Short mmCIF file of C-alpha atoms in Angstrom, two decimals:
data_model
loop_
_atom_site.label_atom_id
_atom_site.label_comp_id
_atom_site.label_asym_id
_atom_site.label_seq_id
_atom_site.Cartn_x
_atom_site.Cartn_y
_atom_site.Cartn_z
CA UNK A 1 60.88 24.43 6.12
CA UNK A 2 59.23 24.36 10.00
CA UNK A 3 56.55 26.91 8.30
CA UNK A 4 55.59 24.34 5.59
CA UNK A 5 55.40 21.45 7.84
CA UNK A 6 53.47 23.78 9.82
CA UNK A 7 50.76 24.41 7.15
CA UNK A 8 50.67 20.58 6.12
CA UNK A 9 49.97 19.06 9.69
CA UNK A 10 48.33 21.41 10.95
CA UNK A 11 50.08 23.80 13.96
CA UNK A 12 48.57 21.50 17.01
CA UNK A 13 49.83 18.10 15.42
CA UNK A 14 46.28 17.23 15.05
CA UNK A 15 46.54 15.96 11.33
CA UNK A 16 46.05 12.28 12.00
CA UNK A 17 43.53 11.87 14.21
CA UNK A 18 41.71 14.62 11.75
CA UNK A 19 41.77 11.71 9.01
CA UNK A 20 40.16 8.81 11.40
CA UNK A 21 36.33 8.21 10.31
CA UNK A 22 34.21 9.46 13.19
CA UNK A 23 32.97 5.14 12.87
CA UNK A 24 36.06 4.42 14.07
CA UNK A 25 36.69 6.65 17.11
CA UNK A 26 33.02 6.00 17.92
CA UNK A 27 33.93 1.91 18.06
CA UNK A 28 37.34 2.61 19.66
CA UNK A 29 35.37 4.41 22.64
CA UNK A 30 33.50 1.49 23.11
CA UNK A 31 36.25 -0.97 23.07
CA UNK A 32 37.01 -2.33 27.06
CA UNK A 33 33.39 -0.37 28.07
CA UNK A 34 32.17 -3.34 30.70
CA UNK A 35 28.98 -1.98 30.78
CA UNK A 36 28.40 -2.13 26.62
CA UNK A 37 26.43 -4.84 27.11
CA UNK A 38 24.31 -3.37 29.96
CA UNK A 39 23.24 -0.52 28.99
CA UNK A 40 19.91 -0.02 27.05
CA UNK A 41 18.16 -3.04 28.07
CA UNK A 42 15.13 -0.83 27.42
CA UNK A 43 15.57 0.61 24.16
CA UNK A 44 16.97 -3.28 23.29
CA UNK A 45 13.49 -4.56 24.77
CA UNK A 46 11.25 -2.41 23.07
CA UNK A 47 12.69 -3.16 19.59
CA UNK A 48 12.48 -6.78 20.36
CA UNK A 49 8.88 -5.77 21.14
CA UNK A 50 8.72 -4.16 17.77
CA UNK A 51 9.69 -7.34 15.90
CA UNK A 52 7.16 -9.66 17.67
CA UNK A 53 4.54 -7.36 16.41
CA UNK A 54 5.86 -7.24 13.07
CA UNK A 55 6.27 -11.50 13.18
CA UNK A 56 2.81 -11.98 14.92
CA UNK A 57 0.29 -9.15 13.92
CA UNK A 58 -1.63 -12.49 12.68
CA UNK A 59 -2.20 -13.52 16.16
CA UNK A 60 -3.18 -9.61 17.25
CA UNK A 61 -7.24 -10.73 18.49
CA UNK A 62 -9.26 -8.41 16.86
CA UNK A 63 -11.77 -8.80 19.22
CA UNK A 64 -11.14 -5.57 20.86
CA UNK A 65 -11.51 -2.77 18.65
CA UNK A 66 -10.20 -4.71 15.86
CA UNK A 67 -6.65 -3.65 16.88
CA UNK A 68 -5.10 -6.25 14.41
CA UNK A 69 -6.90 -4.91 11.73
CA UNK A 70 -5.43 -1.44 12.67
CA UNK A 71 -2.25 -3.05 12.68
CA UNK A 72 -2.00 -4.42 9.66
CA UNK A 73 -3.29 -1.31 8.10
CA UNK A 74 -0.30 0.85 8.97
CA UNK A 75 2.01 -2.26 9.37
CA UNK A 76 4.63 -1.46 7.20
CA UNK A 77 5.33 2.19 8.94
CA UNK A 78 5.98 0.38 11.83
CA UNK A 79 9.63 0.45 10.12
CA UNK A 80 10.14 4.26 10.98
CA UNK A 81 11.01 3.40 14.66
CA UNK A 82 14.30 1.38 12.99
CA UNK A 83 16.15 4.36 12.68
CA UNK A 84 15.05 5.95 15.70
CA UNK A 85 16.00 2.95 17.82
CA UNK A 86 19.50 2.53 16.28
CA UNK A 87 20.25 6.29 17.13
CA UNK A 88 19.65 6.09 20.63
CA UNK A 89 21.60 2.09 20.37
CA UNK A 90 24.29 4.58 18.97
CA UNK A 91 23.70 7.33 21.86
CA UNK A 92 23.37 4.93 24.57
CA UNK A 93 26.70 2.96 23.45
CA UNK A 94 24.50 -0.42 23.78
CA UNK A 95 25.46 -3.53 22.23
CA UNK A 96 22.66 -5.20 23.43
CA UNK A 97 20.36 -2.38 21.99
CA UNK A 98 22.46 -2.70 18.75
CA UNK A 99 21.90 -6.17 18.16
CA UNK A 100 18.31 -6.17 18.80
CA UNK A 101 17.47 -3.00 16.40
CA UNK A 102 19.65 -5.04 13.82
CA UNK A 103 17.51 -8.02 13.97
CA UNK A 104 14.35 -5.76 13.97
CA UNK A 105 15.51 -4.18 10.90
CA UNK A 106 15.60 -7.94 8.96
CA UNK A 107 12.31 -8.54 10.12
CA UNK A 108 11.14 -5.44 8.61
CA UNK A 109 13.04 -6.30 5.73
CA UNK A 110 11.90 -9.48 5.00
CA UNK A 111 8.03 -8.68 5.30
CA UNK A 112 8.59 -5.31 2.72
CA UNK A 113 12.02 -5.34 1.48
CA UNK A 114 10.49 -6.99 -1.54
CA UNK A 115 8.16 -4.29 -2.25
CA UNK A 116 11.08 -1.40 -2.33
CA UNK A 117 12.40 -2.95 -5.23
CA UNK A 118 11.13 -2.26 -8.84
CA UNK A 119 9.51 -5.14 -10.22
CA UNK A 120 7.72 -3.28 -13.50
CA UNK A 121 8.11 -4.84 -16.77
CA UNK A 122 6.95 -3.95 -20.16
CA UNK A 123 4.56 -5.51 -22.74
CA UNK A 124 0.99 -7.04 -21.45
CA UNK A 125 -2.16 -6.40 -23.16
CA UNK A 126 -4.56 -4.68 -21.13
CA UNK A 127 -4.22 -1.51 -19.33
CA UNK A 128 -6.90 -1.08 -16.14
CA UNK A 129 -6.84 1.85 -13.94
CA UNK A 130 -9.43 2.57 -10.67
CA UNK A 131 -10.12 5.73 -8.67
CA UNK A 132 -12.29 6.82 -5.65
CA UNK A 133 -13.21 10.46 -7.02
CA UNK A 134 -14.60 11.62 -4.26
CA UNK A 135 -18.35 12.29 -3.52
CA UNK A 136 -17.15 16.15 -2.77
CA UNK A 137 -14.73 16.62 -5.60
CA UNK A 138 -14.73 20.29 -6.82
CA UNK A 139 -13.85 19.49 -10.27
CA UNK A 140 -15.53 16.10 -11.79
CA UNK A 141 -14.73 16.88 -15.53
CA UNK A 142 -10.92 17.61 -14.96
CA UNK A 143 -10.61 14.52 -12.63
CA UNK A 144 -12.39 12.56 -15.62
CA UNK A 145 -9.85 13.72 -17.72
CA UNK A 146 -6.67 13.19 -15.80
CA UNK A 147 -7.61 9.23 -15.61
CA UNK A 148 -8.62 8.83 -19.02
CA UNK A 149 -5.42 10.68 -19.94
CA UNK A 150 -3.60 7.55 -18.42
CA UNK A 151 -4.38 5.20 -21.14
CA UNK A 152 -6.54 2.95 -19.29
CA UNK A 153 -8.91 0.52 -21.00
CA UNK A 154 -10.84 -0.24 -18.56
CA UNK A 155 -11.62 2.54 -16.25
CA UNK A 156 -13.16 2.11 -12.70
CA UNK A 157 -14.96 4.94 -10.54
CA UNK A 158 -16.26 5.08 -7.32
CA UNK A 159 -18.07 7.24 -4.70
CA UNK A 160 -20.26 8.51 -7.46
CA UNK A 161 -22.71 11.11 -6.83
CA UNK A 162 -26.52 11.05 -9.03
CA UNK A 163 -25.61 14.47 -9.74
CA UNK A 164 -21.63 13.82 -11.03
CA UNK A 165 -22.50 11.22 -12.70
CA UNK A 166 -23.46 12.91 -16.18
CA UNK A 167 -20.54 14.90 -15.83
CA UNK A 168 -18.14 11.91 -15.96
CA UNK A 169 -20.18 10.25 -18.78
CA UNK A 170 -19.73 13.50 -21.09
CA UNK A 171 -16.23 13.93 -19.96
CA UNK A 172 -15.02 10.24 -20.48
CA UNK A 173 -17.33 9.71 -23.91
CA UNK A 174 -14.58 10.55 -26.04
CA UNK A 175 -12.65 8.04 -25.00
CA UNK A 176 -14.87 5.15 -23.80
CA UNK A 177 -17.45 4.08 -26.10
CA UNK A 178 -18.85 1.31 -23.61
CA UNK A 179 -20.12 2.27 -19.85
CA UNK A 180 -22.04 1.29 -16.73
CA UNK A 181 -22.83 2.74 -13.64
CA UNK A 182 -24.54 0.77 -10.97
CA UNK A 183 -25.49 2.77 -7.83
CA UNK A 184 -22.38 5.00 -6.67
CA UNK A 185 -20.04 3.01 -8.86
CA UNK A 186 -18.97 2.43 -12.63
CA UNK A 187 -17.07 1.22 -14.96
CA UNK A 188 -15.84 2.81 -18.05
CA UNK A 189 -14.53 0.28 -21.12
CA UNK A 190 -12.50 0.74 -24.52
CA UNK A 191 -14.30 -2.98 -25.59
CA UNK A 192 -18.00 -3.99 -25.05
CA UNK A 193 -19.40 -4.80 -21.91
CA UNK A 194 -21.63 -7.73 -21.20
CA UNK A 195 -23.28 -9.47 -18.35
CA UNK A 196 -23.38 -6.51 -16.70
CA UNK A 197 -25.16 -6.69 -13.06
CA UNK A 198 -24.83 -5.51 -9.51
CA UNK A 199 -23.12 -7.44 -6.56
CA UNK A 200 -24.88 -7.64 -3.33
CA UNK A 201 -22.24 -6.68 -0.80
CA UNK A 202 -24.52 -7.36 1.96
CA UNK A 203 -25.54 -2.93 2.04
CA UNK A 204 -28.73 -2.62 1.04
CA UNK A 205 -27.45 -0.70 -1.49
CA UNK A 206 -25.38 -0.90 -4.57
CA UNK A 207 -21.38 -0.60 -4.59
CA UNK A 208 -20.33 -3.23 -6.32
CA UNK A 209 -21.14 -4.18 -9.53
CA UNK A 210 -19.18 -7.01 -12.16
CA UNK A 211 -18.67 -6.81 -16.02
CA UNK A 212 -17.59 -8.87 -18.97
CA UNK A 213 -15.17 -7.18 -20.85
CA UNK A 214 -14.46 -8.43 -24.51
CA UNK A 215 -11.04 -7.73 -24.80
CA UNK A 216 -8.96 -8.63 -27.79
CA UNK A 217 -7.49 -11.20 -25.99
CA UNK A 218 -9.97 -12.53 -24.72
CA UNK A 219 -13.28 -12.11 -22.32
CA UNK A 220 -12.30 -11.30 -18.34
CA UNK A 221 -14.57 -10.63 -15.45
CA UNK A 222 -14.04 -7.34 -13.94
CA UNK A 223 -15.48 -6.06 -10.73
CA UNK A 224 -15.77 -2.58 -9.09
CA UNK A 225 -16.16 -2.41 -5.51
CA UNK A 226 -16.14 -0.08 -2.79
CA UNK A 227 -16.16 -1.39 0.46
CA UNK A 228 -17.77 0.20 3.67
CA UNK A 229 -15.31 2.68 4.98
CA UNK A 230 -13.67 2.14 8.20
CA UNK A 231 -13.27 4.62 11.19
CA UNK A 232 -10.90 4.44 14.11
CA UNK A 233 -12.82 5.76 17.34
CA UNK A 234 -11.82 6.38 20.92
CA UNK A 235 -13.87 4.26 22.48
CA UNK A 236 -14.81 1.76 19.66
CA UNK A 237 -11.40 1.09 17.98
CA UNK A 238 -11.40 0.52 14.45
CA UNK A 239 -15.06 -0.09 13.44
CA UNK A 240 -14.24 -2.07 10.28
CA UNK A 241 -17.04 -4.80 11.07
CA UNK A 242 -19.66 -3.45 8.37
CA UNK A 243 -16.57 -3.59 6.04
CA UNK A 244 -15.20 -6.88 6.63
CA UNK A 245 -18.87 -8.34 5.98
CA UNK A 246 -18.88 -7.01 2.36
CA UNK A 247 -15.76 -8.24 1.99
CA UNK A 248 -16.82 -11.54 2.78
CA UNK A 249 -19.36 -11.11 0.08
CA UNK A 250 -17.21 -9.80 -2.28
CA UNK A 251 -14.75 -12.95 -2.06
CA UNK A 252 -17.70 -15.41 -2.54
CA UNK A 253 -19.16 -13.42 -5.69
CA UNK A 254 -15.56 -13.63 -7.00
CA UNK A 255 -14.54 -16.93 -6.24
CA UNK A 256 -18.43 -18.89 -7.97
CA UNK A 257 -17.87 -15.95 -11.06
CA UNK A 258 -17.84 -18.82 -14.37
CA UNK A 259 -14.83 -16.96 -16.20
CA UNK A 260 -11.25 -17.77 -14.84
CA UNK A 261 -9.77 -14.43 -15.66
CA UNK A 262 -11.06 -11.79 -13.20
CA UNK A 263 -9.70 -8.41 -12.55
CA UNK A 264 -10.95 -6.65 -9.23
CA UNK A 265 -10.82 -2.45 -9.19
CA UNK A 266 -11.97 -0.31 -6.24
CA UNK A 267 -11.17 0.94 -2.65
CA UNK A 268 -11.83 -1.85 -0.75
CA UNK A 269 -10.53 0.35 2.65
CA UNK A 270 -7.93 -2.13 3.92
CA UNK A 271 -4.85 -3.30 2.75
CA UNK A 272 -3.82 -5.92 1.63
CA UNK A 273 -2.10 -6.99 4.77
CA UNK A 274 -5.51 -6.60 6.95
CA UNK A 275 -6.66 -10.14 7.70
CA UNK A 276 -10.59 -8.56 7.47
CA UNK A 277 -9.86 -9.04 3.50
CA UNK A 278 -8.59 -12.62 3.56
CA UNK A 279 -11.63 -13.36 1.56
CA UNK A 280 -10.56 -11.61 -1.60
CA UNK A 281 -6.78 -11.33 -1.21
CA UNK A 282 -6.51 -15.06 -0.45
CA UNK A 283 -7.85 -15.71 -4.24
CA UNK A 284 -6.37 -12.88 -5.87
CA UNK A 285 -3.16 -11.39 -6.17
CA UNK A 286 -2.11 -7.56 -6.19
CA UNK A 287 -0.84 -6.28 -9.43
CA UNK A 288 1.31 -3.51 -7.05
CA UNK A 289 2.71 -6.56 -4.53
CA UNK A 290 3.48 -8.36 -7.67
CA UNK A 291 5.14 -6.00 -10.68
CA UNK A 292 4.50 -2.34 -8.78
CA UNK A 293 7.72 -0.07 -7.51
CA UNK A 294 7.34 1.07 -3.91
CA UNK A 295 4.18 0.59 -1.58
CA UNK A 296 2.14 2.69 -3.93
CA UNK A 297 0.28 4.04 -1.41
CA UNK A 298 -3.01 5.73 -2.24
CA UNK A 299 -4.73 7.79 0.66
CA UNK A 300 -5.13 10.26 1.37
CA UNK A 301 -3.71 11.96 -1.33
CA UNK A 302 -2.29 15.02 0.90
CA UNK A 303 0.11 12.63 2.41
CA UNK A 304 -0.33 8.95 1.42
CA UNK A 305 0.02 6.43 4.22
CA UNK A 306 -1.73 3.36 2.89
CA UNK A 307 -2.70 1.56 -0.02
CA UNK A 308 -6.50 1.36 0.39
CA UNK A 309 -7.32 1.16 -3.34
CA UNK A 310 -7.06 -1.94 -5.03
CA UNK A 311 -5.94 -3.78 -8.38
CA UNK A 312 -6.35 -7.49 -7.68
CA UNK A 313 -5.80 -10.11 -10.80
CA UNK A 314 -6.78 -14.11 -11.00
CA UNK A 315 -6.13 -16.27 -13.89
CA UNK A 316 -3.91 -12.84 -15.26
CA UNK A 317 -0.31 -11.99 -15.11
CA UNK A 318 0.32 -8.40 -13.65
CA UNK A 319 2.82 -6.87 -16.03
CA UNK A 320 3.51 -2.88 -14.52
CA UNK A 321 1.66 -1.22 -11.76
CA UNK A 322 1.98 2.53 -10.60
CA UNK A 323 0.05 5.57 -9.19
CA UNK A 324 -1.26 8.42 -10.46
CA UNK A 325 -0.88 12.06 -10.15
CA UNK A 326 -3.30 13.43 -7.55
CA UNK A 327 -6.97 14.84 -9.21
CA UNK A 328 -9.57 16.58 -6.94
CA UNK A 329 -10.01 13.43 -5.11
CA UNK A 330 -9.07 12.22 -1.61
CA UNK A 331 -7.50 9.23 -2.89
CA UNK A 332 -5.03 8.79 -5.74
CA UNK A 333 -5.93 6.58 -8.95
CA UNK A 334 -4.19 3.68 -9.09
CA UNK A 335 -3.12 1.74 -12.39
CA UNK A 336 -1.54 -1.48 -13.88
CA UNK A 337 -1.08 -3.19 -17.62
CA UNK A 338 -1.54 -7.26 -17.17
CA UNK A 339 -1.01 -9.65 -19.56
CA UNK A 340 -3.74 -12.29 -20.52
CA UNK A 341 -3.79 -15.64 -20.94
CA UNK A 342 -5.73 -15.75 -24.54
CA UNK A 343 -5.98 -19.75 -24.03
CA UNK A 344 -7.98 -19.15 -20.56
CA UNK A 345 -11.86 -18.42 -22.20
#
C-alpha cells in the first residue's frame, strides 16, 4: 500500500504543485510584490511610444527624408515588437509594462486586425491579375505562363524590356487575343481593347498607359502604372519625391477618366498606407484591403515585407483577392475577381 501511494504522488510529495499551470505560480509570485507597479517604466514607456506612432504616423512630417512615408511603408510590422515587449513585461514582473504592451497590442489590432481575417467570397465577373516581371528576369516565357495560368482576363505587366517584349506577346497569344504595350508597360485582355493611349506620369517617358476593356458586363477603364521606384539612403532618407509626383498625376488622370468603372493594376511602390499615394487611394479602394486574406504582401518575393503592387477598383465591387506563386520576378503577381455593376456604362 505505502509503495502504491508512493508511485501515485510521487516519492517527494510534489504531486500537487506538479498540476498548478506555470500562469498561475507566475501570478501568485507577483501577488504582495510592492514594486509590480515600478518596475519597467522603460519597457512600459517605449511601448506607449510604439502606439503613438502607430495612432499618429499621419502627423510623422515628411519633410525630412520622408520618414512618414517610410513609416507607413513598413507600418504594419511595427506589430512584431508586441510580443517582444510583453516577454520582457513578463520577465521584468511589470504591471505597468503589462498594461501598456496590452493597450499597444489593440492599437495594432484595430489598424490591421481587419486585414488577418478572410474576407474572400465567390462569384464576380471579371478576373484581373498584375505583375512587375522584372527588367532582369531569366525566364520571360515561363513567367508569361505562370500568370496566364491564373485565369486572369485582364492581364497587366510591367518593367518591360524592348527586347522581352516579343517574348511575352508569343507566350501570352494563346490566351489573349487583344494586347497593348505602351513604353515599359502592357496590358494583356481576353475582350477588345479600345481607347487605348498613354498617361503622362509627369517622366518623360511612358509607364502608364489606360484601356477600355469591353467586358461582357460591361465597358471599364483600366490602367497600368508603374510608379518611380523609391530608395531609402543614408543621408537622403527615403527619396520617394519623383514617385509621389506621378502619383499625383496618376490620381488626376483617374479621377477626369469619362467611364465610372475603373480598375487600376501596377506597382505603384508604396502602400497603401503611405500618405505620398493619397491621390489614388483616396478615390479608389484596394481589392486586397477589401475581400483579400492576410496583408498579401508582394516584394520582394524572397521574403515579402510589403504590398507594393496594386489592385485598386472604383465604381466595382472587389469579390476575392490573393497572391501568386513566385515567377522569375522580384515581385509576386498579384490577383482579384470583382464584380461589375452592368447598370454603370
Amino acid at each position: 500500500m505505502a509503495q502504491a501511494y508512493m508511485t501515485e504522488t510521487g516519492s517527494d510529495g510534489r504531486g500537487p504543485e506538479r498540476r498548478d499551470s506555470r500562469l498561475r505560480r507566475l501570478l501568485d509570485g507577483w501577488r504582495g510584490d510592492r514594486g509590480i507597479w515600478r518596475r519597467g517604466l522603460i519597457l512600459a514607456a517605449l511601448a506607449l511610444l510604439l502606439a503613438l506612432v502607430m495612432l499618429t504616423h499621419a502627423r510623422i512630417p515628411n519633410r525630412i527624408g520622408n520618414l512618414g512615408s517610410l513609416t507607413e511603408t513598413f507600418l504594419p510590422w511595427l506589430g512584431v515588437f508586441i510580443p517582444v515587449l510583453l516577454v520582457l513585461a513578463f520577465v521584468r514582473r511589470s504591471a505597468s509594462a503589462l498594461i501598456a504592451v496590452l493597450l499597444t497590442g489593440a492599437v495594432w489590432l484595430n489598424l490591421f486586425g481587419g486585414l488577418l481575417t478572410d474576407k474572400t467570397g465567390a462569384g464576380g465577373d471579371l478576373t484581373v491579375a498584375t505583375h512587375n516581371v522584372n527588367a532582369d528576369n531569366p525566364d520571360p516565357s515561363g513567367t508569361a505562363q505562370d500568370v496566364a495560368a491564373s485565369g486572369a482576363d485582364v492581364l497587366a505587366l510591367e518593367e518591360l524590356t524592348a527586347s522581352a517584349v516579343p517574348v511575352y506577346e508569343k507566350a501570352l497569344a494563346p490566351t489573349y487575343k487583344y494586347h497593348s504595350v505602351q513604353g515599359t508597360v502592357g496590358l494583356w485582355s481576353k475582350y477588345p481593347l479600345g481607347d487605348v493611349r498613354p498617361v503622362d506620369i509627369k517622366l518623360g517617358w511612358t509607364r502608364a498607359m489606360r484601356a477600355t476593356v469591353t467586358a461582357p458586363a460591361g465597358p471599364v477603364a483600366v490602367y497600368v502604372a508603374h510608379l518611380p521606384s523609391v530608395r531609402v539612403k543614408m543621408k537622403a532618407g527615403f527619396t520617394a519625391h519623383q514617385r509621389d509626383k506621378s502619383a499625383n498625376a496618376l490620381g488626376e488622370a483617374i479621377a477626369d477618366d469619362p467611364l465610372k468603372q475603373v480598375v487600376l493594376l501596377g506597382d505603384l511602390n508604396g502602400t497603401m498606407n503611405d500618405r505620398a499615394l493619397n491621390a489614388v487611394t483616396a478615390q479608389m479602394r484596394s481589392t486586397q484591403g477589401a475581400a483579400g486574406s492576410g496583408f498579401g504582401f508582394s516584394w520582394p518575393a524572397s521574403f515579402p515585407m510589403a504590398r507594393i503592387d496594386q489592385i485598386m477598383v472604383k465604381g466595382i465591387e472587389p469579390v476575392t483577392s490573393w497572391t501568386l506563386p513566385a515567377t522569375g520576378s522580384d515581385h509576386l503577381p498579384v490577383a482579384a475577381r470583382v464584380k461589375m455593376d452592368a447598370t454603370a456604362s
